Each structure stands twice: as C-alpha cells, then as structure tokens.
Tab-separated table of C-alpha atoms in Angstrom:
chain	number	residue	atom	x	y	z
A	14	UNK	CA	149.855	129.912	-13.277
A	15	UNK	CA	152.256	127.532	-15.075
A	16	UNK	CA	150.990	124.227	-16.442
A	17	UNK	CA	152.841	121.255	-15.127
A	18	UNK	CA	155.179	119.472	-17.748
A	19	UNK	CA	153.798	116.135	-19.335
A	20	UNK	CA	155.292	112.846	-18.180
A	21	UNK	CA	158.362	111.739	-19.899
A	22	UNK	CA	158.126	108.684	-21.857
A	23	UNK	CA	161.283	106.643	-21.948
A	24	UNK	CA	162.269	104.282	-24.711
A	25	UNK	CA	162.897	100.525	-23.798
A	26	UNK	CA	166.567	101.062	-24.210
A	27	UNK	CA	166.423	104.187	-21.772
A	28	UNK	CA	164.547	102.320	-19.250
A	29	UNK	CA	167.034	99.376	-19.477
A	30	UNK	CA	169.950	101.968	-18.969
A	31	UNK	CA	168.191	103.478	-16.041
A	32	UNK	CA	167.697	100.143	-14.298
A	33	UNK	CA	171.330	99.054	-14.825
A	34	UNK	CA	172.465	102.534	-13.321
A	35	UNK	CA	170.187	101.941	-10.463
A	36	UNK	CA	171.506	98.363	-9.777
A	37	UNK	CA	175.111	99.499	-10.039
A	38	UNK	CA	174.285	102.361	-7.492
A	39	UNK	CA	172.389	100.009	-5.228
A	40	UNK	CA	175.474	97.525	-5.268
A	41	UNK	CA	177.974	100.258	-4.671
A	42	UNK	CA	175.873	101.439	-1.790
A	43	UNK	CA	175.785	98.210	-0.324
A	44	UNK	CA	179.504	97.398	-0.710
A	45	UNK	CA	180.168	100.641	0.999
A	46	UNK	CA	178.027	99.730	4.002
A	47	UNK	CA	179.743	96.445	4.285
A	48	UNK	CA	183.124	98.197	4.250
A	49	UNK	CA	182.278	100.508	6.679
A	50	UNK	CA	181.267	97.520	9.012
A	51	UNK	CA	184.243	95.760	8.514
A	52	UNK	CA	186.428	98.601	9.060
A	53	UNK	CA	184.467	99.484	12.442
A	54	UNK	CA	184.757	95.740	13.669
A	55	UNK	CA	188.656	95.888	12.685
A	56	UNK	CA	189.292	99.153	14.646
A	57	UNK	CA	187.172	97.881	17.713
A	58	UNK	CA	189.387	94.563	17.908
A	59	UNK	CA	188.429	91.253	18.724
A	60	UNK	CA	188.356	91.864	22.464
A	61	UNK	CA	184.953	93.762	21.715
A	62	UNK	CA	182.994	90.657	22.673
A	63	UNK	CA	184.938	90.245	26.035
A	64	UNK	CA	183.888	93.356	27.569
A	65	UNK	CA	181.589	93.738	30.762
A	66	UNK	CA	178.004	94.797	29.936
C-alpha cells in the first residue's frame, strides 16, 4: 500500500502568487458572467419587460 505524500509547504512568495492568480481568475469569471448577462439582455431587447405574464 502506497504512503500518501506529505503536504507541500509553500514559501510566502509562492502563497502570494497563488493568491494573486486566484483573484485574477475570480475577476475574469465575474467579468465573463456580467458579459453573458449583458449580451442576453441585449439579445432579448427592451420589449422583454412589456410581455404578458
């Protein structure tokens, strides 16, 4: 039976770069979601609020 690998210890510089990368990915995902929402609203047009329910 194989033994599990010990946990990796990151240096403070590596932790900082990992956090920056995570924040950049979160920001990119947020911008992508907002862009999709805006495109959806643009394709539906302004008359979407005047439709019968």
